[in-house]
Amino acid sequence: MNLAIEHVTKKYGNHHAIDDISCEFSNGVYGILGANGSGKTTLMRMLATVTTPTAGIIRVNGKNILSLGDDYRDMIGYLPQHIGLYKNFTADKFLHYIAALKGLSKKEAALKIEELLDLVNLMDVRKKKVGTFSGGMKQRIGIAQALLNDPKILIVDEPTAGLDPKERIRFRNLLSSISGERIVLLSTHIVSDIEFIAKEVLILKNGRLLHKRNPQELLHEIAGKVWLVTTAESEIPRYQDMFKVGNIVRSESRVELRIISDDRPSLAAILTTPNLEDLYLYFFEEDFDAGPVKV
Amino acid sequence: MIKPNDQELEEWLNEFTIEYPSEEKIEQTIAMLHHYVPKKKKVHLFRQVYKELLGVSRVFWMTNLIYLAAGIGFIFIGGGNPYITLFLLAPLPVLISLIDVFRGRDEGMIELELSFKHSPSQLILSKLATIGLFNLVCNVLLIAVIHIFTEHILLSSLLKYWVVPYMVSISLCLFLSIKFRAVFAAPISIAILFSLGMAISQMAQVYEAVPTGMFLFLFMAALFVLGLEVKMIYKGAYHEFSD
Ligand SMILES: Nc1ncnc2c1ncn2[C@@H]1O[C@H](COP(=O)(O)OP(=O)(O)O)[C@@H](O)[C@H]1O
Ligand SMILES: [Mg+2]
């Protein structure tokens, strides 16, 4: 399975929600990382054929997805950022209904639903109305519906937003377990969602694709730019004015700041190993203007 | 170094080189084999919709049954005017079923449905077709029963009391459903239909005096609007993602 995005642009009025993106995907999990408004949802909507590119082509195994039509949609599973559910349907009925829309026969559907309810751990609430479900349960039935047709391409848009940490971990494990022979595209603005399961991370900013690499390579990008500085509590605002400050660890009278900077932020600063959180800060936290600083 | 013996052997072996098949040949073979791969059975959309209507929307079948029962009851037991009965009752099953047709959209499911094999436009249109056809059969049945067991029905009256109100109310309701929510469109259309029906039953002479040509025109206009609506649905005018 090969999915290729070729010079895809999506404009809303004069605004470029997606600006000339090209990249390719093969089987595996891809994390799409970007701040709010960076174009993640727009990109995924185009991949799900919910909306069409203003320019450019998306191909699957060399064929334009728009000319494949039904045949393409038959091979995708999509979990929108904001999923609507038939509130008065039970989980069981909801999945049967969607299975029908996806073109599964009744027999196929019954088997698949059984399997999926088990996978997403909703077996004991299958007769409950989805309107009564918690956020995490809704996401899990959302992923179940996406998997009904055994999609070769799975598109999930910020699936962990609004989940508590435990639910988030469970969801991540679930995704990881189903990522076998398919392309999984997962968007998020939470780094830990993809840190360990993504084969490659795409960094999206203002509709542009900044990077598409495996996490290790990306971390290499900021090697030598992450520092630990131990200082006094009162110094924090000064550092925050001048640098991108990540984690702050307090211990007794001192604080340890994690700072992302091209140059050594202070004489006492020591280099440390970058993680994806740092990477995110490096790319997305820029509401300050730090020139070269001498301390 | 290759010893003479080995060299001979190599030369001898070289005569047996097997040519790698050309790209074209491989493609051909694959194409040929494709015929033997069992095809995934394609479930036809109409059958799917039919099954779905059967399973999910009991509303639709119930309203039609009630319509037939009520129609026959009013006319044969209650002694009601068959024309007014047709006027008031005939559009109801379709009007009420529209709520179900647009339910996916009204519950915020369109974004998801757009990613499904059967697009919501296909689905809405095939549901409309199924509903329309089945309801038409019910209507013809009722009219035949009236025709056989009571008075002979005039074609021109049928136009005035059945075809035109039926078409106009449905095309109005469909338009409102496309633009707004079907849960509001259906009651509004039914209210309008009933007010008109009541008014007309009070002033039958006035309504009778309207020339048939006028109704033909209304019929054509409603047909045209229905055509437009089908096009609107096809193009996805009923959801906000159409761009
Ligand atoms: N339907 C739309 N109409 C107009 N602008 C839109 C629409 N959808 C998205 N946008 C704009 O496109 C940009 C990218 O949005 P989105 O893809 O939702 O980003 P993300 O999912 O990363 O938060 C934003 O600036 C947003 O305002
Ligand atoms: Mg989004």
PDB file of C-alpha atoms in Angstrom, chain B residues 8 12 63 68 78 92 94 139 157-158 198 234:
ATOM      1  CA  GLU B   8      34.338 -24.936 -19.935  1.00  0.00           C
ATOM      2  CA  TRP B  12      28.438 -24.670 -21.127  1.00  0.00           C
ATOM      3  CA  THR B  63     -46.684   5.153   8.173  1.00  0.00           C
ATOM      4  CA  LEU B  68     -53.674   2.625   3.815  1.00  0.00           C
ATOM      5  CA  GLY B  78     -66.405   7.073   8.164  1.00  0.00           C
ATOM      6  CA  LEU B  92     -47.950  12.050   5.061  1.00  0.00           C
ATOM      7  CA  VAL B  94     -43.237  10.541   2.683  1.00  0.00           C
ATOM      8  CA  ASN B 139     -51.347   5.248  -3.360  1.00  0.00           C
ATOM      9  CA  SER B 157     -59.872  15.498  -9.872  1.00  0.00           C
ATOM     10  CA  LEU B 158     -57.026  13.163  -9.132  1.00  0.00           C
ATOM     11  CA  MET B 198     -59.284  22.109   5.622  1.00  0.00           C
ATOM     12  CA  TYR B 234     -26.358  15.008  -5.560  1.00  0.00           C
TER      13      TYR B 234
END
